[in-house]
Tab-separated table of C-alpha atoms and ligand atoms in Angstrom:
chain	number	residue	atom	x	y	z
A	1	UNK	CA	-21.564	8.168	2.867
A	2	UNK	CA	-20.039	7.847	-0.744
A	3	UNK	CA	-16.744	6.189	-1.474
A	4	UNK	CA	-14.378	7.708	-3.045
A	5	UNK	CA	-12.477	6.450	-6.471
A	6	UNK	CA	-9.451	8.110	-7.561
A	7	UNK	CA	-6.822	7.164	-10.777
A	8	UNK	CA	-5.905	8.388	-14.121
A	9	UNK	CA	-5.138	6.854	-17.530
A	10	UNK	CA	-1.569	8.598	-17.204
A	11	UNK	CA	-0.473	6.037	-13.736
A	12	UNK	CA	-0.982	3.179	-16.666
A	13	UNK	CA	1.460	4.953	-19.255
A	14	UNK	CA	4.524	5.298	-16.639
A	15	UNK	CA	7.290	2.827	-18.266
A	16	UNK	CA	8.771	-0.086	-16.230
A	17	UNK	CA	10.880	-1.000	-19.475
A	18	UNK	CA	11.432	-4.358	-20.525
A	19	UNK	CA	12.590	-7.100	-18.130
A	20	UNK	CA	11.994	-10.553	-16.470
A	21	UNK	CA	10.050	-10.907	-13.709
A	22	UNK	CA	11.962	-7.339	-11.745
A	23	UNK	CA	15.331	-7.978	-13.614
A	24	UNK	CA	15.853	-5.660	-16.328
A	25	UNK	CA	16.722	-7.264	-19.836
A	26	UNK	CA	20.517	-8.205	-21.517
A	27	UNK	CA	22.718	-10.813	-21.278
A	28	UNK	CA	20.648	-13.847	-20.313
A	29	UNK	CA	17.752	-12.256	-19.730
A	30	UNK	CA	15.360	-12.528	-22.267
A	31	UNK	CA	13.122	-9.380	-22.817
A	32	UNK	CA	9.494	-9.117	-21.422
A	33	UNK	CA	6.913	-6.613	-19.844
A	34	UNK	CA	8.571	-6.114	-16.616
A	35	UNK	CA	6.047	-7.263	-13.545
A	36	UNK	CA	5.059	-4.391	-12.494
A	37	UNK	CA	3.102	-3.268	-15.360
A	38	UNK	CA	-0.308	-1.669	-15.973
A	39	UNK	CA	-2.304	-4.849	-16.584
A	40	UNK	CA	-3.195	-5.482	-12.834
A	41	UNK	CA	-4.259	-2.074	-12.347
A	42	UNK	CA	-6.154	-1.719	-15.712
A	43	UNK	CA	-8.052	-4.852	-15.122
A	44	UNK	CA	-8.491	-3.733	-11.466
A	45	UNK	CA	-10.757	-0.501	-12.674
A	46	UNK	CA	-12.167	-2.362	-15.174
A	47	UNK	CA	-13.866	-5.133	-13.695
A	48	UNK	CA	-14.995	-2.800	-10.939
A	49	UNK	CA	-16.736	-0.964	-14.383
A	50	UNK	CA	-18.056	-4.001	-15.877
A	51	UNK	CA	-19.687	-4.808	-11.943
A	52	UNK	CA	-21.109	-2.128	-12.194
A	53	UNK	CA	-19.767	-0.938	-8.795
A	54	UNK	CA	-17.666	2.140	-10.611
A	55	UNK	CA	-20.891	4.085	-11.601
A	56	UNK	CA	-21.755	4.220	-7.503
A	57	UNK	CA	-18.402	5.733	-6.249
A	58	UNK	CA	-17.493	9.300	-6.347
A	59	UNK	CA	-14.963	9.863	-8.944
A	60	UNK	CA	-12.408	12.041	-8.312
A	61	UNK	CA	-9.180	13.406	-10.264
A	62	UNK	CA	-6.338	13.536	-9.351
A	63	UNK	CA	-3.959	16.653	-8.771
A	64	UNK	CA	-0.399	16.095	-9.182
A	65	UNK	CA	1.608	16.691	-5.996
A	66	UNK	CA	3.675	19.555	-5.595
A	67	UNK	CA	7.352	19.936	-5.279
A	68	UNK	CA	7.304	21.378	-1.759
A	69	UNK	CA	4.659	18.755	-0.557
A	70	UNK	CA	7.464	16.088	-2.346
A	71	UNK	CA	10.244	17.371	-0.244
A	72	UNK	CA	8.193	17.016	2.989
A	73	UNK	CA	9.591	13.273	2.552
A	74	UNK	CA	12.552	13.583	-0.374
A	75	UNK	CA	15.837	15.246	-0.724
A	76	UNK	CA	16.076	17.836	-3.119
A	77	UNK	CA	19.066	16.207	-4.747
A	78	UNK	CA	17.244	12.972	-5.118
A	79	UNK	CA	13.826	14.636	-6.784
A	80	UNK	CA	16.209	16.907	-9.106
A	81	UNK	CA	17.803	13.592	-10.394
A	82	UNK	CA	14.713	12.120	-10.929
A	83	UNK	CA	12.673	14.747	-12.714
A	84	UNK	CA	16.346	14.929	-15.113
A	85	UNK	CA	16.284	11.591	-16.120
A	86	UNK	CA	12.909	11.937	-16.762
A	87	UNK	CA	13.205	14.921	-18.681
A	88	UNK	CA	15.881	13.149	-20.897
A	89	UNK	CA	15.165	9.385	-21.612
A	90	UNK	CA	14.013	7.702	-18.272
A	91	UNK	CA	16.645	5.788	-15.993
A	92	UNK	CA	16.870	3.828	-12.891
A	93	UNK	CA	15.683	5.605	-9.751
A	94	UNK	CA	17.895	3.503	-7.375
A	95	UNK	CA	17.355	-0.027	-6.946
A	96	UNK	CA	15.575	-2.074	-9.068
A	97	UNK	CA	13.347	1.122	-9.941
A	98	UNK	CA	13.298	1.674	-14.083
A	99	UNK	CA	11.574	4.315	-15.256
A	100	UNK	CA	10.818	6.063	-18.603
A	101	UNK	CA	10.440	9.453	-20.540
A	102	UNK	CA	8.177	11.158	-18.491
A	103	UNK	CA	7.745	9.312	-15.660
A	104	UNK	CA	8.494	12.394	-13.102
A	105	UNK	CA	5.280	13.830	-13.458
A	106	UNK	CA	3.239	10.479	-13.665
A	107	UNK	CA	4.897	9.950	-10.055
A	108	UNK	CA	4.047	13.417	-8.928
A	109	UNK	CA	0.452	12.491	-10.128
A	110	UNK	CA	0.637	9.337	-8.199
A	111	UNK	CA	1.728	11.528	-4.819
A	112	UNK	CA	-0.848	13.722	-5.709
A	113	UNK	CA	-3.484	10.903	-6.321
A	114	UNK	CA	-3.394	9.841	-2.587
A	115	UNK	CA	-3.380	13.723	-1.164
A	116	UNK	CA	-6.547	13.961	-3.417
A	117	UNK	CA	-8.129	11.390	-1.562
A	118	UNK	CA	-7.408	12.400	1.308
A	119	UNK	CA	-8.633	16.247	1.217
A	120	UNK	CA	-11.890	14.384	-0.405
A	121	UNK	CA	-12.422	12.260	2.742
A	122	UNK	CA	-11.033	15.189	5.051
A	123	UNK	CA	-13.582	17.637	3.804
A	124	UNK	CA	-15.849	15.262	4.117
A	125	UNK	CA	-17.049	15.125	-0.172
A	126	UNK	CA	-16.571	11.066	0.537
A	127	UNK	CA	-16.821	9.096	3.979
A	128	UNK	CA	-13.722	6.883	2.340
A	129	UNK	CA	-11.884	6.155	-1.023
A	130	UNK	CA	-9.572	4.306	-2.812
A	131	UNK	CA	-6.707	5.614	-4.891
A	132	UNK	CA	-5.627	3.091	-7.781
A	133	UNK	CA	-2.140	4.606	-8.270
A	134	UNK	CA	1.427	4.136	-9.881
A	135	UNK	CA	4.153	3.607	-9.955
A	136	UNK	CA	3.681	2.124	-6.008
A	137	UNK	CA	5.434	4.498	-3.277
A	138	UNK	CA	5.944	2.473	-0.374
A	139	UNK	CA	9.700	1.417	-0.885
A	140	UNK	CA	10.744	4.560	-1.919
A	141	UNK	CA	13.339	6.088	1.047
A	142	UNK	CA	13.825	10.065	1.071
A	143	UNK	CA	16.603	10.143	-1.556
A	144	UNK	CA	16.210	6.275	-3.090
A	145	UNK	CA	14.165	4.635	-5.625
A	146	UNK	CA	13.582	1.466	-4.576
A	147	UNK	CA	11.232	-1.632	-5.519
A	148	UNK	CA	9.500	0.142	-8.254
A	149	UNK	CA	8.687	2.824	-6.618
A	150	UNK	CA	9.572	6.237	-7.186
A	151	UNK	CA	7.709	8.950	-4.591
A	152	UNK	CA	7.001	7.630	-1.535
A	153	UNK	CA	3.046	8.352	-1.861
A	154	UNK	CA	1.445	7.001	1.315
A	155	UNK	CA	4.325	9.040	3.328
A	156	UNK	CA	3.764	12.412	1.499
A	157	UNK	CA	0.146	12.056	1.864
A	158	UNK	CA	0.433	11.429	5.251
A	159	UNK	CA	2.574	14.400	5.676
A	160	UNK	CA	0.269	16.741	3.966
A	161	UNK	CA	-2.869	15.447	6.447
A	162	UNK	CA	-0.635	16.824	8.938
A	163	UNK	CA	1.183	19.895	7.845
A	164	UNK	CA	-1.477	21.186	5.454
A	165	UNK	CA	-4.401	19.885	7.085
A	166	UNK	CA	-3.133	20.169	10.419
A	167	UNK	CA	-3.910	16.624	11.835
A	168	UNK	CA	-2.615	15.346	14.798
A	169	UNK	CA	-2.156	11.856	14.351
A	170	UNK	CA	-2.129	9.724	11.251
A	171	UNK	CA	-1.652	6.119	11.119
A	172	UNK	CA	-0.312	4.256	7.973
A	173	UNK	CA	-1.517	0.539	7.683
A	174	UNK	CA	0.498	-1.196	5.291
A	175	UNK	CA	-0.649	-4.690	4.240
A	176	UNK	CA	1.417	-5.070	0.956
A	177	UNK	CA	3.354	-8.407	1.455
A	178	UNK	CA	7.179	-6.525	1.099
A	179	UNK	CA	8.111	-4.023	4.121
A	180	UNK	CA	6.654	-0.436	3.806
A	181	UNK	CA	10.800	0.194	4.459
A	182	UNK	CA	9.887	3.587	2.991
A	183	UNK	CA	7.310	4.836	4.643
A	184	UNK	CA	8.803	3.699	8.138
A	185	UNK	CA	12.039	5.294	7.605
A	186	UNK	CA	10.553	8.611	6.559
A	187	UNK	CA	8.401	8.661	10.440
A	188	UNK	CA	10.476	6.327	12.148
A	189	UNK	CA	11.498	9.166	14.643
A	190	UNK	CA	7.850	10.661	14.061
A	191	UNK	CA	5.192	10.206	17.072
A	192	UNK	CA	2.699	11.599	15.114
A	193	UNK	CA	2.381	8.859	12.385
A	194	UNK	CA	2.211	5.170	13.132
A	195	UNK	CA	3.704	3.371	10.506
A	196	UNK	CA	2.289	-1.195	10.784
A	197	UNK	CA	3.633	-3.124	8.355
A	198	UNK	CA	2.463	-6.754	7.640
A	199	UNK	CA	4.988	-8.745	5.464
A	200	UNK	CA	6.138	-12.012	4.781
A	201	UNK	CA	9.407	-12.576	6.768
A	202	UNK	CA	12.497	-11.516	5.450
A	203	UNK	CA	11.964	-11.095	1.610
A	204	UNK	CA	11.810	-7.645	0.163
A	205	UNK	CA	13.353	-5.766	1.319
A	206	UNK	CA	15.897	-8.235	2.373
A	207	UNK	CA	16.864	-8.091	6.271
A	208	UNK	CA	13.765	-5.338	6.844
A	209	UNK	CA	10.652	-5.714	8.727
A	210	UNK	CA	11.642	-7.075	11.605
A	211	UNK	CA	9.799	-6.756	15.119
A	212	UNK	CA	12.621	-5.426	16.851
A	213	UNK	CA	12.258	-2.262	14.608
A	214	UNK	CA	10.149	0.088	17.013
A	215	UNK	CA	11.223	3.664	16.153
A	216	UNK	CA	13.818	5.539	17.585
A	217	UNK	CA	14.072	8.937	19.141
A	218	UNK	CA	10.796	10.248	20.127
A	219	UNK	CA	8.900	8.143	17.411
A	220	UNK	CA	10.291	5.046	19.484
A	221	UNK	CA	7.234	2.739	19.926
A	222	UNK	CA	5.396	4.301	16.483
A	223	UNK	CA	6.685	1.609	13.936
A	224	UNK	CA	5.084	-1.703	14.181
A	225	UNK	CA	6.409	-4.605	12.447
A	226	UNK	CA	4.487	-7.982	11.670
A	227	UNK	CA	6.339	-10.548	10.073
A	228	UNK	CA	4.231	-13.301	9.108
A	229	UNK	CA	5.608	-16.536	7.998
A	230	UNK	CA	5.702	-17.539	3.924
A	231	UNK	CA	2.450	-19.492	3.412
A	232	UNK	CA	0.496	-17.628	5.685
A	233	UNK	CA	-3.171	-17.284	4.802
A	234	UNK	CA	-6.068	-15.574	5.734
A	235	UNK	CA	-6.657	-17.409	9.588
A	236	UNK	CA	-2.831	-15.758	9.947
A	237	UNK	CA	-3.928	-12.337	8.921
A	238	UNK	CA	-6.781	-11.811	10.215
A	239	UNK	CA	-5.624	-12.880	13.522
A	240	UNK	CA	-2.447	-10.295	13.255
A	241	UNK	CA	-5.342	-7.888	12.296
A	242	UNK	CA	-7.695	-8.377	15.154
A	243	UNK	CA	-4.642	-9.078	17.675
A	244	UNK	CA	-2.129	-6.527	16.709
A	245	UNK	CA	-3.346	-4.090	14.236
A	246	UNK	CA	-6.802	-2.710	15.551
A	247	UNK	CA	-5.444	-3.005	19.306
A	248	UNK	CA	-2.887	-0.310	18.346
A	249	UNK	CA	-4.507	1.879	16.317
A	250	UNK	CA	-7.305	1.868	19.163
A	251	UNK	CA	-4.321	2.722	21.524
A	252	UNK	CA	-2.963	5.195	19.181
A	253	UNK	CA	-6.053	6.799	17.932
A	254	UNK	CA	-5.308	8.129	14.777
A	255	UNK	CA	-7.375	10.917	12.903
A	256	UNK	CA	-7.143	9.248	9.795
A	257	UNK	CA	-5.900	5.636	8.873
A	258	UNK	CA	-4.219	5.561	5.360
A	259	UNK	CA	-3.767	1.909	4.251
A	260	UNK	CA	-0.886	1.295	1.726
A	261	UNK	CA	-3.087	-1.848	-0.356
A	262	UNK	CA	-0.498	-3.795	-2.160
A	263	UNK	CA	-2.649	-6.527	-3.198
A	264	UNK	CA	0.605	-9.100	-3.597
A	265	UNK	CA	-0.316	-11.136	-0.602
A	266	UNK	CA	-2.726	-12.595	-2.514
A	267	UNK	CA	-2.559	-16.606	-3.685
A	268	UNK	CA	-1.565	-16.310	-7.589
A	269	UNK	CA	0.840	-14.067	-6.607
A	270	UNK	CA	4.033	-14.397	-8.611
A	271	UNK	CA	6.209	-12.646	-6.299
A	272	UNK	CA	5.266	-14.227	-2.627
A	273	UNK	CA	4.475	-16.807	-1.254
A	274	UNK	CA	1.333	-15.928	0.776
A	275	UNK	CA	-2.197	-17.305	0.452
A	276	UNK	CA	-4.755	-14.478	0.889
A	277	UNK	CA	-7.873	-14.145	-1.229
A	278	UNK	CA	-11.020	-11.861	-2.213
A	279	UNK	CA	-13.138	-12.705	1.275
A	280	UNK	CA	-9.566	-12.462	3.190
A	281	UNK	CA	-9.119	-8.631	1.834
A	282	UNK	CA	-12.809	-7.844	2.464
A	283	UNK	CA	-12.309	-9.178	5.921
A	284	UNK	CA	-9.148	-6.904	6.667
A	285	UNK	CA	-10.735	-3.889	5.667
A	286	UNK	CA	-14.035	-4.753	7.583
A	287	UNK	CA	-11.798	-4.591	10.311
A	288	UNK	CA	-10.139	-1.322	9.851
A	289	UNK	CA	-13.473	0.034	8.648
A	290	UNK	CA	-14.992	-0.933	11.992
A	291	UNK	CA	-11.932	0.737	13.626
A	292	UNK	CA	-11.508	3.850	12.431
A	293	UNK	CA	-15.308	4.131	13.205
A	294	UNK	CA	-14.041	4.159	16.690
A	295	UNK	CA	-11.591	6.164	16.445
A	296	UNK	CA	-11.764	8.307	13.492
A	297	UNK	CA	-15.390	8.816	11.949
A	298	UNK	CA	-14.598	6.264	10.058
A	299	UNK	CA	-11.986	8.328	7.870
A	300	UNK	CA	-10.193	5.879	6.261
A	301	UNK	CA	-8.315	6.516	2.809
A	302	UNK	CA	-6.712	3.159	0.853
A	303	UNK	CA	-4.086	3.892	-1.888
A	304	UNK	CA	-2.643	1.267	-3.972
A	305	UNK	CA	0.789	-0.014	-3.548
A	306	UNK	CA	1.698	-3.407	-5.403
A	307	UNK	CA	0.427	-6.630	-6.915
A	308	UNK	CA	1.478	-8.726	-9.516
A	309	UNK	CA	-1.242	-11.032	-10.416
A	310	UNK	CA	-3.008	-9.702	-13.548
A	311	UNK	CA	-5.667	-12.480	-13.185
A	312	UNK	CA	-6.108	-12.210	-9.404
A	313	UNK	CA	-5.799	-8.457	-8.206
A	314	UNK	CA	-8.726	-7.298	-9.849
A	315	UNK	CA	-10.820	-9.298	-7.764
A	316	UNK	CA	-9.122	-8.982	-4.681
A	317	UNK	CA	-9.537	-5.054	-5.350
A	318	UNK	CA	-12.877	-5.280	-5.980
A	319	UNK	CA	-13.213	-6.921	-2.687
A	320	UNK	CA	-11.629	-4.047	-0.744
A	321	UNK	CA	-14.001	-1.473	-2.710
A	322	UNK	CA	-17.163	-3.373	-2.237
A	323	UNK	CA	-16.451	-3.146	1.358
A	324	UNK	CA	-14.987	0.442	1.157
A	325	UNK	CA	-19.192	1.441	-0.394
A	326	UNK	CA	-20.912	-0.994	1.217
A	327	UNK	CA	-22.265	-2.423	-2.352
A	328	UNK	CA	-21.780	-5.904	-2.850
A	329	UNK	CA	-21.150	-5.893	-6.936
A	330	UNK	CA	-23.233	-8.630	-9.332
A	331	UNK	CA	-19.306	-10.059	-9.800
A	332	UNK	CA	-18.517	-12.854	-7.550
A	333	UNK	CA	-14.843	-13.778	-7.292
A	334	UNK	CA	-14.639	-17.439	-9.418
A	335	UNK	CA	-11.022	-18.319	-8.145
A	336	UNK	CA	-12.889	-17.840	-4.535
A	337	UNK	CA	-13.583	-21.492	-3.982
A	338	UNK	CA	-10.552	-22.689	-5.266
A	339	UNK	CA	-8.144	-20.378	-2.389
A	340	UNK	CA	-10.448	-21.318	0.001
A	341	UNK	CA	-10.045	-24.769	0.082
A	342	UNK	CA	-5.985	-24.962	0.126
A	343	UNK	CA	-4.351	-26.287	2.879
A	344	UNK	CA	-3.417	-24.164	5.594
A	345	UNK	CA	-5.331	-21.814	5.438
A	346	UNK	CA	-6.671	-21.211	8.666
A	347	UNK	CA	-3.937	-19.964	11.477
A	348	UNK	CA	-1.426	-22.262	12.061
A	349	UNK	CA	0.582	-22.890	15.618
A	350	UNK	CA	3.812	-21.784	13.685
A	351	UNK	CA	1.914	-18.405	12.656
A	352	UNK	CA	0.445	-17.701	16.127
A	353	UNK	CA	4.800	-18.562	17.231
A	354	UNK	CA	5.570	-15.792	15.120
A	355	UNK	CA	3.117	-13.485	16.436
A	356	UNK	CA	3.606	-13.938	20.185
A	357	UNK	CA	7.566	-13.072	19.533
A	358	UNK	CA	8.177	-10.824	23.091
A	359	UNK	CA	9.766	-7.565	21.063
A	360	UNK	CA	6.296	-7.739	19.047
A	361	UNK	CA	4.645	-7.094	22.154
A	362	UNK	CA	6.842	-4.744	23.549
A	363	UNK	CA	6.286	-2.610	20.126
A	364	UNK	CA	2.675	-2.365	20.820
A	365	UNK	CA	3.144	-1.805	24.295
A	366	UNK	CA	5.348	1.416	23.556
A	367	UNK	CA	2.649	2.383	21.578
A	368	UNK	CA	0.261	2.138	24.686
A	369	UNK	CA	2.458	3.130	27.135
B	401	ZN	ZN1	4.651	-5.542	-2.647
């Protein structure tokens, strides 16, 4: 069946304001385009175009979300704040989180962008999709901005497949290489949605992500952590993947896997320190592809999270979407070679150390048991 492709000129006009790197500008810090700006996610969409891969998926528009479907996940207080700054001249949503004029209902939009996909795949218009939003939603808590994101996207999607749509289960598969803090905290006492994060270790954000976070309450055993050491490449991944990952979401058995694709893991990445590449992406969804096959006639809905790399993302995206459709584009990835051939790539006895850490296994076996 058709894939899905969802996004909308408006996600590239929402206003990160100048900056350095993710600092904002003043004092010492000389003014640039902050790093999370449109270019990786304009490129993105148009080298899928220029592959001609774009023309063969289903192309969808997004709705904006709702204000009740926002507060499924948000505090009023928090979205009333937001949608006044917005209203006025922009401001900072909480931590490290700029925004401009306007940006309210671009995030609303971005919210609504992954619910879109969703009902598509739910009533069964596409057998998957991808949703190419912004600003990212994945560190966004119920009444923070945080990490540039503003809505927590994945989470209020998820939410809707459940309360609107009346889904049982819903697992969230986040392989962005920061903690999905976000969309954890918002289910963490939640059986219903499995929240799996992959990460490097410790980094953003800082002391989050770590395997003894399991849930609590009734949700104890439905949060699954994977901290993967910095370096890590794809031999680490796809080993977490076929050792960690697909055994719990076969255990859990979702209805519908939502993956929160932060493409940042990725080997030009400015912001980590991980080496994943095109084949390494096509190879994780493969495997989640194959799984919710098993589980889930194959219902499987990928929304974008982050991704830094204006030269690398797009290719690492098209990756994802050429497995997503099943059409290998005429593009093949030229930095390909190159990330294949560094060091270290394949799974190193550090990485498998990391991944046989006892509470690790005891998260997964909650989920089982
Ligand atoms: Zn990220």
């Amino acid at each position: 069946m058709a894939t899905g492709w969802i996004t909308d000129e408006r996600y590239l006009w929402h206003d990160t304001r100048s900056a350095a790197g993710f600092l904002p500008a003043g004092g010492p810090v000389e003014p640039e385009p902050h790093v999370e700006s449109p270019a990786t996610k304009r490129r993105f969409r148009n080298l899928l175009e220029v592959s001609g891969l774009l023309a063969e998926l289903v192309q969808i528009a997004p709705r904006p979300a709702t204000e009740p479907e926002v507060l499924r996940c948000h505090t009023p207080e928090y979205v009333e704040r937001i949608r006044t700054l917005s209203g006025d001249n922009g401001g900072e949503a909480g931590e490290l989180t700029p925004f401009g004029p306007g940006s309210y209902e671009i995030a609303l939009l971005a919210a609504g962008g992954v619910i879109t996909a969703i009902d598509a795949v739910l009533d069964g218009t596409v057998g998957n999709a991808y949703a190419l939003v912004r600003p990212p939603g994945h560190h966004a808590e119920p009444d923070l901005g945080r990490g540039f994101c503003i809505f927590a996207n994945a989470a209020i999607a998820a939410a809707h497949a459940r309360e609107a749509r009346g889904l049982d289960r819903v697992a969230v598969v986040d392989w962005d290489v920061h903690h999905g803090n976000g969309t954890q905290k918002i289910f963490y006492d939640d059986p219903a949605v499995l929240t799996i994060s992959s990460h490097q270790d410790n980094y953003y954000p800082a002391d989050s992500g770590h395997v003894h976070e399991i849930g609590t309450g009734a949700g104890e055993g439905y949060s699954l952590n994977i901290p993967l050491p910095p370096g890590s490449g794809v031999g680490a991944y796809v080993a977490a993947y076929e050792r960690v990952v697909v055994p719990a979401l076969r255990a859990f058995r979702p209805d519908l896997i939502l993956v929160a694709s932060g493409l940042d893991a990725n080997a030009m990445d400015p912001l980590a320190r991980m080496m994943m590449h095109s084949g390494g992406y096509r190879d994780l969804t493969r495997l989640l592809m194959d799984v919710a096959g098993e589980v889930c006639e194959g219902r499987l809905v990928v929304e974008h999270e982050g991704g830094y790399s204006s030269a690398y993302v797009p290719f690492c995206g098209l990756a994802v979407v050429e497995q997503l459709s099943g059409r290998p584009s005429s593009v093949e990835d030229p930095f390909l070679p190159i990330f294949e051939a560094l060091g270290g790539q394949g799974l190193q006895p550090h990485q498998e150390a990391a991944k046989g850490d006892p509470n690790s296994v005891h998260g997964r076996q909650s989920i089982q048991g």
